[in-house]
């Protein structure tokens, strides 16, 4: 782990870690909500240069991980239909549904394609007018501007062969659900920088006040994360519960208004099931009724799908910070990135996969 | 999906009524939708997520980020991801029919 040490030994990282060490007087649990941040924390060993009093709890912010099994099953059903080209971000292909994943249906001949951007799927629909192109529109607020624009463009272009399977999720309702849980141990949040670059952070002050919890908008680079943690600890130690922006080079209070306008035009909020966690009220976006003709669920009639989760998988507890990935009995045994039982083992942003890739289960004893 | 490398806007144009641009990520050039950053001009740096610029970032911060990515050995990996997205379809070398 050459790079890890280069980062850790760097003077800036050392100085930040030292400041945190000097401030801390007791144990604190801080949650990073975003899976990209989880990945960065584990990869750079940020949790390991922090004083032992600081525990980082890995939150549910990996869109691949929280997409419900039912939705994966619907994707599999749609992708298996003749004439369909099913487009998805690459991470989704190995996410297990009740019985299999997109890779399996692809290897049986279904036309499943990995795209970088939803616009690639729109272009594909233009090129292949005789095929039905379906885009798997998952993600947090960061991805929504792209998916909303794909819908808008398809409409403008009059495409009759393009539709979206939408499963969008939202960060603030998830934070609130965590705070409302009787098991909650989280005392401060690092809010995901790129979600805030789209949405701003005006939604957070009421949460910070109502639940007396510091929220720090934080970036993804190792030093950004250390700075976010430093600010969260400073607030905790002085009894403050405010919203701070530690990622001001990208994030503004109001966010990207042009993007919000298009999201607003295409999507509306809805209750959403989160894989491993359950239903969170008003925690997702779906297509507005005005865009119902682009809804793949309606076009392909996938309403009745019975989903089953692997009984061994404890990803719900991992996603809520109740256990650490290596404390799951299946971790590294029945469940590996090649044979994932839960979505948190699939995506590089999933906590189980991050622990597995960076050998955390070998470095630390089983404990909290 | 989230560790966005900042890219430099090399050109701006309209395609099918949408504001698009060529954006250079440490040598890898991609077509990016610029509809959400109307203030961005040629030569500016942007943060891009799944083919869409979601915010502008000043040049000094962008260069600093790129340096960090490079130092940590992340740049190549991130660019790999961008390149991997390069072939959404094994497009046959058909004469591009502008529609
Ligand atoms: S290690 Fe595997 S089985 Fe255990 S919680 Fe993580 S994804 Fe589920």
Coordinates of C-alpha atoms and ligand atoms in Angstrom, one line a residue:
Chain A
X1 CA 0.0 0.0 0.0
X2 CA 2.5 2.5 -1.2
X3 CA 0.1 5.4 -1.9
X4 CA -1.6 5.0 1.4
X5 CA 1.6 5.7 3.3
X6 CA 2.5 8.6 1.1
X7 CA -0.8 10.1 1.9
X8 CA -0.7 9.3 5.6
X9 CA 2.8 10.5 6.1
X10 CA 2.1 13.7 4.2
X11 CA 2.5 16.8 6.4
X12 CA -1.1 18.1 5.8
X13 CA -2.7 14.8 6.7
X14 CA -0.5 14.5 9.8
X15 CA -1.4 18.1 10.9
X16 CA -5.1 17.5 10.5
X17 CA -4.9 14.2 12.4
X18 CA -2.9 15.8 15.1
X19 CA -5.5 18.6 15.5
X20 CA -8.2 16.0 15.8
X21 CA -6.2 14.1 18.4
X22 CA -5.7 17.2 20.5
X23 CA -9.4 18.1 20.5
X24 CA -10.9 14.7 21.4
X25 CA -11.9 14.2 25.0
X26 CA -14.4 11.3 24.6
X27 CA -15.8 8.8 22.1
X28 CA -17.8 10.1 19.1
X29 CA -19.5 8.3 16.2
X30 CA -19.6 10.1 12.9
X31 CA -21.4 8.8 9.8
X32 CA -20.2 9.5 6.3
X33 CA -23.3 9.1 4.2
X34 CA -21.8 8.6 0.8
X35 CA -20.4 5.4 -0.5
X36 CA -17.7 7.2 -2.5
X37 CA -16.5 8.6 0.8
X38 CA -16.6 5.2 2.5
X39 CA -14.5 3.9 -0.3
X40 CA -12.0 6.7 0.0
X41 CA -11.8 6.3 3.8
X42 CA -11.1 2.6 3.8
X43 CA -8.7 2.8 0.8
X44 CA -6.6 5.6 2.4
X45 CA -6.9 4.2 5.9
X46 CA -8.3 7.4 7.2
X47 CA -10.1 5.6 10.0
X48 CA -6.8 4.2 11.0
X49 CA -5.0 7.5 11.5
X50 CA -7.8 8.9 13.6
X51 CA -7.6 8.7 17.4
X52 CA -9.3 5.6 18.6
X53 CA -12.1 7.6 20.2
X54 CA -13.5 8.5 16.7
X55 CA -15.6 5.8 15.1
X56 CA -16.7 6.2 11.5
X57 CA -20.0 4.6 10.7
X58 CA -20.5 3.9 7.0
X59 CA -23.9 5.1 5.8
X60 CA -26.3 3.9 3.2
X61 CA -25.1 6.3 0.5
X62 CA -24.2 3.8 -2.3
X63 CA -27.1 3.9 -4.8
X64 CA -26.2 0.4 -6.1
X65 CA -26.4 -1.0 -2.6
X66 CA -29.8 0.3 -1.6
X67 CA -31.7 -0.3 -4.9
X68 CA -34.4 -2.8 -3.7
X69 CA -34.4 -6.4 -4.7
X70 CA -37.8 -6.0 -6.3
X71 CA -36.4 -3.4 -8.6
X72 CA -33.5 -5.6 -9.6
X73 CA -36.0 -8.4 -10.3
X74 CA -38.0 -6.0 -12.5
X75 CA -34.9 -5.1 -14.3
X76 CA -34.2 -8.8 -15.0
X77 CA -37.7 -9.3 -16.2
X78 CA -37.5 -6.4 -18.6
X79 CA -34.0 -7.2 -19.8
X80 CA -35.1 -10.7 -20.7
X81 CA -37.9 -9.6 -23.0
X82 CA -37.2 -10.0 -26.7
X83 CA -36.3 -6.9 -28.6
X84 CA -35.2 -5.0 -25.5
X85 CA -31.8 -3.3 -25.1
X86 CA -31.3 -2.9 -21.4
X87 CA -28.8 -0.1 -20.5
X88 CA -27.3 0.2 -17.0
X89 CA -24.3 1.7 -15.1
X90 CA -21.7 -1.1 -14.9
X91 CA -22.0 -1.5 -11.1
X92 CA -25.5 -2.8 -11.3
X93 CA -24.7 -5.9 -13.4
X94 CA -23.6 -8.1 -10.5
X95 CA -26.2 -7.0 -8.0
X96 CA -28.1 -10.0 -7.0
X97 CA -31.9 -10.1 -7.5
X98 CA -34.0 -12.8 -5.8
X99 CA -32.5 -15.5 -8.0
X100 CA -29.9 -14.1 -10.3
X101 CA -28.3 -10.9 -11.7
X102 CA -28.1 -8.9 -14.9
X103 CA -24.9 -10.7 -15.9
X104 CA -26.7 -14.0 -15.8
X105 CA -29.5 -12.9 -18.1
X106 CA -26.9 -11.3 -20.4
X107 CA -25.0 -14.5 -20.6
X108 CA -28.3 -16.2 -21.7
X109 CA -28.5 -13.8 -24.6
X110 CA -30.3 -10.8 -23.2
X111 CA -29.0 -7.5 -24.7
X112 CA -27.7 -5.8 -21.6
X113 CA -25.3 -2.9 -22.1
X114 CA -23.1 -0.9 -19.8
X115 CA -23.3 2.8 -20.5
X116 CA -21.3 5.7 -19.0
X117 CA -24.1 8.2 -19.2
X118 CA -27.9 8.0 -19.7
X119 CA -27.4 10.1 -22.8
X120 CA -25.6 7.1 -24.3
X121 CA -28.9 5.2 -23.9
X122 CA -30.8 8.0 -25.6
X123 CA -28.4 7.9 -28.5
X124 CA -28.8 4.2 -28.7
X125 CA -32.5 4.5 -28.9
X126 CA -32.1 6.9 -31.9
X127 CA -29.8 4.5 -33.6
X128 CA -32.0 1.5 -33.1
X129 CA -35.5 2.7 -33.7
X130 CA -36.9 -0.9 -34.0
X131 CA -35.7 -1.9 -30.6
X132 CA -36.9 -0.9 -27.1
X133 CA -34.2 0.8 -25.2
X134 CA -34.6 0.8 -21.4
X135 CA -32.3 2.8 -19.1
X136 CA -31.9 1.7 -15.4
X137 CA -32.2 5.1 -13.8
X138 CA -30.8 4.6 -10.3
X139 CA -28.9 6.9 -8.1
X140 CA -28.9 9.7 -5.5
X141 CA -29.5 13.4 -6.2
X142 CA -26.2 13.6 -8.0
X143 CA -27.3 11.3 -10.9
X144 CA -30.9 12.7 -11.1
X145 CA -30.0 15.8 -13.3
X146 CA -28.5 13.4 -15.9
X147 CA -31.5 11.0 -15.8
X148 CA -34.0 13.8 -15.8
X149 CA -32.3 15.3 -18.9
X150 CA -32.4 11.9 -20.6
X151 CA -36.2 11.8 -20.1
X152 CA -36.6 15.3 -21.3
X153 CA -34.5 14.8 -24.4
X154 CA -36.3 11.6 -25.3
X155 CA -39.5 13.5 -25.1
X156 CA -38.2 16.4 -27.2
X157 CA -36.8 13.9 -29.8
X158 CA -40.2 12.1 -29.9
X159 CA -38.6 8.8 -29.2
X160 CA -41.2 6.0 -28.9
X161 CA -38.7 3.3 -28.0
X162 CA -37.0 4.8 -25.0
X163 CA -38.1 4.3 -21.3
X164 CA -36.6 4.5 -17.8
X165 CA -36.8 2.1 -14.9
X166 CA -36.5 4.7 -12.1
X167 CA -35.3 4.0 -8.6
X168 CA -34.0 7.3 -7.3
X169 CA -33.2 7.8 -3.6
X170 CA -32.7 10.9 -1.6
X171 CA -30.2 11.7 1.1
X172 CA -31.9 14.0 3.6
X173 CA -34.9 11.6 4.3
X174 CA -32.3 8.8 4.8
X175 CA -30.4 10.9 7.4
X176 CA -33.7 11.6 9.1
X177 CA -34.6 7.9 9.2
X178 CA -31.3 7.1 10.7
X179 CA -31.7 9.8 13.4
X180 CA -35.2 8.5 14.2
X181 CA -34.1 4.9 14.5
X182 CA -34.0 3.5 18.1
X183 CA -30.7 1.9 17.3
X184 CA -29.1 5.2 16.2
X185 CA -25.6 5.8 17.4
X186 CA -24.6 8.5 14.9
X187 CA -23.7 11.9 16.6
X188 CA -22.6 13.8 13.5
X189 CA -22.9 13.5 9.7
X190 CA -20.5 14.2 6.9
X191 CA -23.0 15.2 4.1
X192 CA -22.0 14.0 0.6
X193 CA -20.3 16.8 -1.3
X194 CA -21.6 16.0 -4.8
X195 CA -25.2 15.5 -3.7
X196 CA -24.9 19.0 -2.2
X197 CA -23.3 20.4 -5.4
X198 CA -26.7 19.6 -7.1
X199 CA -29.1 20.2 -4.2
X200 CA -27.3 22.7 -2.1
X201 CA -27.4 22.3 1.7
X202 CA -30.4 24.4 2.6
X203 CA -32.3 21.2 3.6
X204 CA -29.9 20.5 6.4
X205 CA -30.2 23.3 9.0
X206 CA -33.6 22.1 10.2
X207 CA -32.3 18.6 10.6
X208 CA -29.2 19.9 12.5
X209 CA -31.4 21.9 14.8
X210 CA -34.2 19.4 15.4
X211 CA -31.9 16.5 16.2
X212 CA -29.0 18.5 17.7
X213 CA -26.6 17.0 15.3
X214 CA -23.6 18.6 13.4
X215 CA -23.7 18.2 9.7
X216 CA -20.6 19.0 7.6
X217 CA -20.7 19.1 3.8
X218 CA -17.5 17.2 2.9
X219 CA -15.6 16.3 -0.3
X220 CA -14.1 13.0 -1.4
X221 CA -10.3 13.4 -1.3
X222 CA -8.5 12.2 1.7
X223 CA -7.7 15.6 3.0
X224 CA -11.3 16.8 2.4
X225 CA -12.5 13.9 4.5
X226 CA -10.0 14.6 7.3
X227 CA -11.1 18.3 7.3
X228 CA -14.8 17.3 7.4
X229 CA -14.1 15.0 10.4
X230 CA -12.0 17.7 12.1
X231 CA -14.9 20.2 11.8
X232 CA -17.5 17.6 13.0
X233 CA -15.3 16.8 16.0
X234 CA -14.8 20.5 16.8
X235 CA -18.6 21.0 16.9
X236 CA -19.2 17.9 19.0
X237 CA -16.5 18.8 21.5
X238 CA -17.9 22.3 21.9
X239 CA -21.6 21.2 22.0
X240 CA -22.5 22.9 18.8
X241 CA -24.9 21.4 16.2
X242 CA -24.6 23.4 13.0
X243 CA -24.3 23.0 9.3
X244 CA -20.9 23.8 7.8
X245 CA -19.6 23.6 4.3
X246 CA -16.1 22.1 4.1
X247 CA -16.4 21.7 0.3
X248 CA -17.0 25.3 -0.7
X249 CA -14.9 25.0 -3.8
X250 CA -17.7 22.9 -5.4
X251 CA -20.8 23.3 -3.2
X252 CA -23.0 26.4 -2.7
X253 CA -25.9 26.9 -0.3
X254 CA -28.5 26.8 -3.0
X255 CA -26.9 24.2 -5.3
X256 CA -27.3 24.0 -9.0
X257 CA -30.7 25.6 -9.7
X258 CA -30.7 24.7 -13.4
X259 CA -30.4 21.1 -12.5
X260 CA -33.0 21.3 -9.8
X261 CA -35.4 22.9 -12.3
X262 CA -35.2 19.9 -14.7
X263 CA -35.4 17.4 -11.9
X264 CA -38.5 19.2 -10.7
X265 CA -40.0 19.1 -14.1
X266 CA -39.4 15.3 -14.6
X267 CA -39.5 13.7 -11.1
X268 CA -41.8 13.9 -8.1
X269 CA -41.1 12.6 -4.6
X270 CA -42.4 9.2 -3.6
X271 CA -42.0 6.7 -0.7
X272 CA -39.1 4.4 -1.5
X273 CA -38.0 1.0 -0.3
X274 CA -34.3 0.8 0.6
X275 CA -32.6 -2.5 0.2
X276 CA -31.8 -3.9 3.6
X277 CA -33.4 -1.0 5.4
X278 CA -37.0 -0.9 4.5
X279 CA -39.5 1.8 3.5
X280 CA -38.5 5.4 4.1
X281 CA -41.3 7.8 3.5
X282 CA -40.8 10.4 0.7
X283 CA -37.2 9.2 0.2
X284 CA -37.2 8.8 -3.5
X285 CA -38.1 10.3 -6.9
X286 CA -40.2 8.7 -9.6
X287 CA -41.4 10.0 -12.9
X288 CA -44.2 12.6 -12.8
X289 CA -47.5 11.5 -14.2
X290 CA -46.7 13.8 -17.2
X291 CA -43.8 11.4 -18.0
X292 CA -45.7 8.2 -17.4
X293 CA -45.3 7.2 -21.1
X294 CA -41.5 6.9 -20.4
X295 CA -42.0 4.7 -17.4
X296 CA -40.6 1.2 -18.1
X297 CA -42.6 -0.4 -15.3
X298 CA -45.8 0.7 -17.0
X299 CA -44.6 -0.1 -20.5
X300 CA -43.5 -3.6 -19.6
X301 CA -46.1 -4.3 -16.9
X302 CA -43.8 -5.5 -14.2
X303 CA -46.0 -4.7 -11.2
X304 CA -46.2 -8.2 -9.7
X305 CA -42.7 -9.3 -8.7
X306 CA -42.1 -11.3 -5.5
X307 CA -38.7 -10.6 -4.2
X308 CA -36.5 -12.6 -1.8
X309 CA -33.4 -11.5 0.0
X310 CA -30.6 -13.9 0.9
X311 CA -31.3 -15.0 4.5
X312 CA -27.5 -14.8 5.3
X313 CA -27.1 -11.2 4.3
X314 CA -26.9 -8.6 7.1
X315 CA -26.4 -5.6 4.8
X316 CA -29.3 -3.8 6.4
X317 CA -27.4 -3.7 9.6
X318 CA -24.2 -2.7 7.8
X319 CA -26.0 0.1 6.0
X320 CA -27.3 1.5 9.3
X321 CA -24.0 1.3 11.0
X322 CA -25.1 -1.4 13.5
X323 CA -22.4 -3.8 12.5
X324 CA -19.2 -3.4 10.5
X325 CA -18.9 -5.5 7.3
X326 CA -16.3 -8.0 8.7
X327 CA -18.7 -8.8 11.5
X328 CA -21.2 -10.4 9.2
X329 CA -20.7 -14.2 9.4
X330 CA -20.8 -14.6 5.7
X331 CA -18.2 -11.9 5.0
X332 CA -15.3 -13.4 3.0
X333 CA -16.8 -16.9 3.2
X334 CA -20.1 -17.4 1.4
X335 CA -20.0 -13.7 0.4
X336 CA -17.1 -12.2 -1.7
X337 CA -17.1 -9.7 -4.6
X338 CA -17.2 -12.7 -7.0
X339 CA -20.1 -14.3 -5.3
X340 CA -21.9 -11.4 -3.6
X341 CA -24.9 -12.2 -1.4
X342 CA -25.8 -8.6 -0.9
X343 CA -25.4 -5.4 -2.9
X344 CA -23.0 -3.9 -0.4
X345 CA -20.4 -6.5 -1.6
X346 CA -20.9 -5.6 -5.3
X347 CA -20.2 -2.0 -5.9
X348 CA -16.8 -0.5 -5.2
X349 CA -18.7 2.0 -3.0
X350 CA -20.4 -0.6 -0.9
X351 CA -19.0 -1.0 2.6
X352 CA -18.6 -4.8 2.4
X353 CA -16.7 -4.6 -0.9
X354 CA -14.4 -1.7 0.4
X355 CA -13.5 -3.8 3.5
X356 CA -12.9 -6.8 1.3
X357 CA -10.7 -5.1 -1.3
X358 CA -8.5 -3.3 1.2
X359 CA -8.1 -6.4 3.4
X360 CA -9.7 -4.9 6.4
X361 CA -10.8 -8.2 7.8
X362 CA -7.1 -9.3 7.9
X363 CA -5.9 -6.2 9.6
X364 CA -8.3 -5.9 12.4
X365 CA -9.7 -8.1 15.1
X366 CA -13.5 -8.4 15.2
X367 CA -14.7 -5.6 17.4
X368 CA -16.5 -2.4 17.1
Chain B
X1 CA -19.4 6.8 -9.3
X2 CA -18.7 9.8 -7.1
X3 CA -15.0 10.5 -7.1
X4 CA -15.2 13.0 -10.0
X5 CA -12.0 14.1 -11.7
X6 CA -12.2 17.8 -12.7
X7 CA -12.1 18.3 -16.5
X8 CA -11.2 21.3 -18.6
X9 CA -13.8 22.5 -21.2
X10 CA -12.1 22.5 -24.6
X11 CA -15.0 23.5 -26.7
X12 CA -18.7 24.2 -26.4
X13 CA -21.4 23.5 -29.0
X14 CA -25.1 22.7 -29.5
X15 CA -26.2 19.2 -30.3
X16 CA -29.9 18.5 -30.8
X17 CA -30.8 21.6 -29.0
X18 CA -28.7 20.8 -25.9
X19 CA -25.5 22.6 -24.7
X20 CA -22.7 20.1 -25.0
X21 CA -18.9 20.3 -24.8
X22 CA -15.6 18.4 -25.2
X23 CA -14.0 18.1 -21.8
X24 CA -10.5 17.0 -21.2
X25 CA -9.8 14.8 -18.2
X26 CA -6.0 14.5 -17.8
X27 CA -5.7 13.6 -21.5
X28 CA -9.0 11.6 -22.0
X29 CA -11.5 13.8 -23.9
X30 CA -15.2 13.1 -23.5
X31 CA -18.4 14.6 -24.7
X32 CA -20.2 16.1 -21.7
X33 CA -23.6 17.8 -21.3
X34 CA -23.1 21.4 -20.2
X35 CA -26.8 22.3 -19.9
X36 CA -26.6 22.7 -16.1
X37 CA -23.6 25.0 -16.1
X38 CA -24.7 27.9 -18.3
X39 CA -22.0 30.2 -16.8
X40 CA -19.2 27.9 -17.9
X41 CA -16.9 29.2 -20.7
X42 CA -14.2 27.5 -22.8
X43 CA -11.1 26.9 -20.6
X44 CA -13.1 26.6 -17.4
X45 CA -12.9 23.5 -15.2
X46 CA -16.0 21.4 -14.3
X47 CA -16.9 18.5 -12.1
X48 CA -18.7 15.9 -14.2
X49 CA -21.0 13.1 -13.1
X50 CA -22.2 10.4 -15.5
X51 CA -21.6 12.7 -18.5
X52 CA -23.1 15.9 -17.0
X53 CA -21.2 18.8 -15.6
X54 CA -22.8 19.6 -12.3
X55 CA -20.6 22.4 -11.1
X56 CA -17.8 24.7 -12.0
X57 CA -14.6 24.6 -10.1
X58 CA -11.9 27.3 -10.1
X59 CA -8.7 26.5 -11.9
X60 CA -6.4 26.5 -8.8
X61 CA -8.7 24.0 -7.0
X62 CA -9.0 21.9 -10.1
X63 CA -5.2 21.6 -10.6
X64 CA -4.7 20.9 -6.9
X65 CA -7.3 18.1 -7.1
X66 CA -5.7 16.6 -10.2
X67 CA -2.3 16.7 -8.4
X68 CA -3.7 14.9 -5.4
X69 CA -5.3 12.3 -7.6
X70 CA -2.0 11.8 -9.4
X71 CA 0.0 11.6 -6.2
X72 CA -2.3 9.0 -4.7
X73 CA -2.2 6.9 -7.9
X74 CA -5.9 7.5 -8.4
X75 CA -5.8 9.4 -11.7
X76 CA -5.1 6.4 -13.9
X77 CA -7.8 4.4 -12.2
X78 CA -10.4 7.1 -12.6
X79 CA -9.4 7.6 -16.2
X80 CA -9.7 3.8 -16.7
X81 CA -13.3 4.2 -15.6
X82 CA -13.9 7.0 -18.1
X83 CA -12.3 5.0 -20.9
X84 CA -14.4 1.9 -19.9
X85 CA -17.5 3.9 -20.5
X86 CA -16.2 4.7 -23.9
X87 CA -17.8 1.8 -25.6
X88 CA -21.4 1.8 -24.6
X89 CA -22.2 -0.4 -27.6
X90 CA -19.8 -2.4 -29.7
X91 CA -20.8 0.0 -32.4
X92 CA -20.1 -1.4 -35.8
X93 CA -18.0 1.0 -37.9
X94 CA -21.1 2.3 -39.8
X95 CA -20.9 5.6 -41.5
X96 CA -22.3 7.9 -38.8
X97 CA -25.8 8.7 -40.0
X98 CA -26.7 12.1 -38.6
X99 CA -30.4 11.8 -37.7
Ligands
LIG1 S1 -20.6 -9.5 3.8 FE1 -22.1 -10.1 2.2 S2 -23.7 -11.2 3.3 FE2 -22.6 -10.0 4.8 S3 -23.7 -8.1 4.9 FE3 -22.0 -7.8 3.5 S4 -23.0 -8.2 1.5 FE4 -24.4 -9.1 3.1

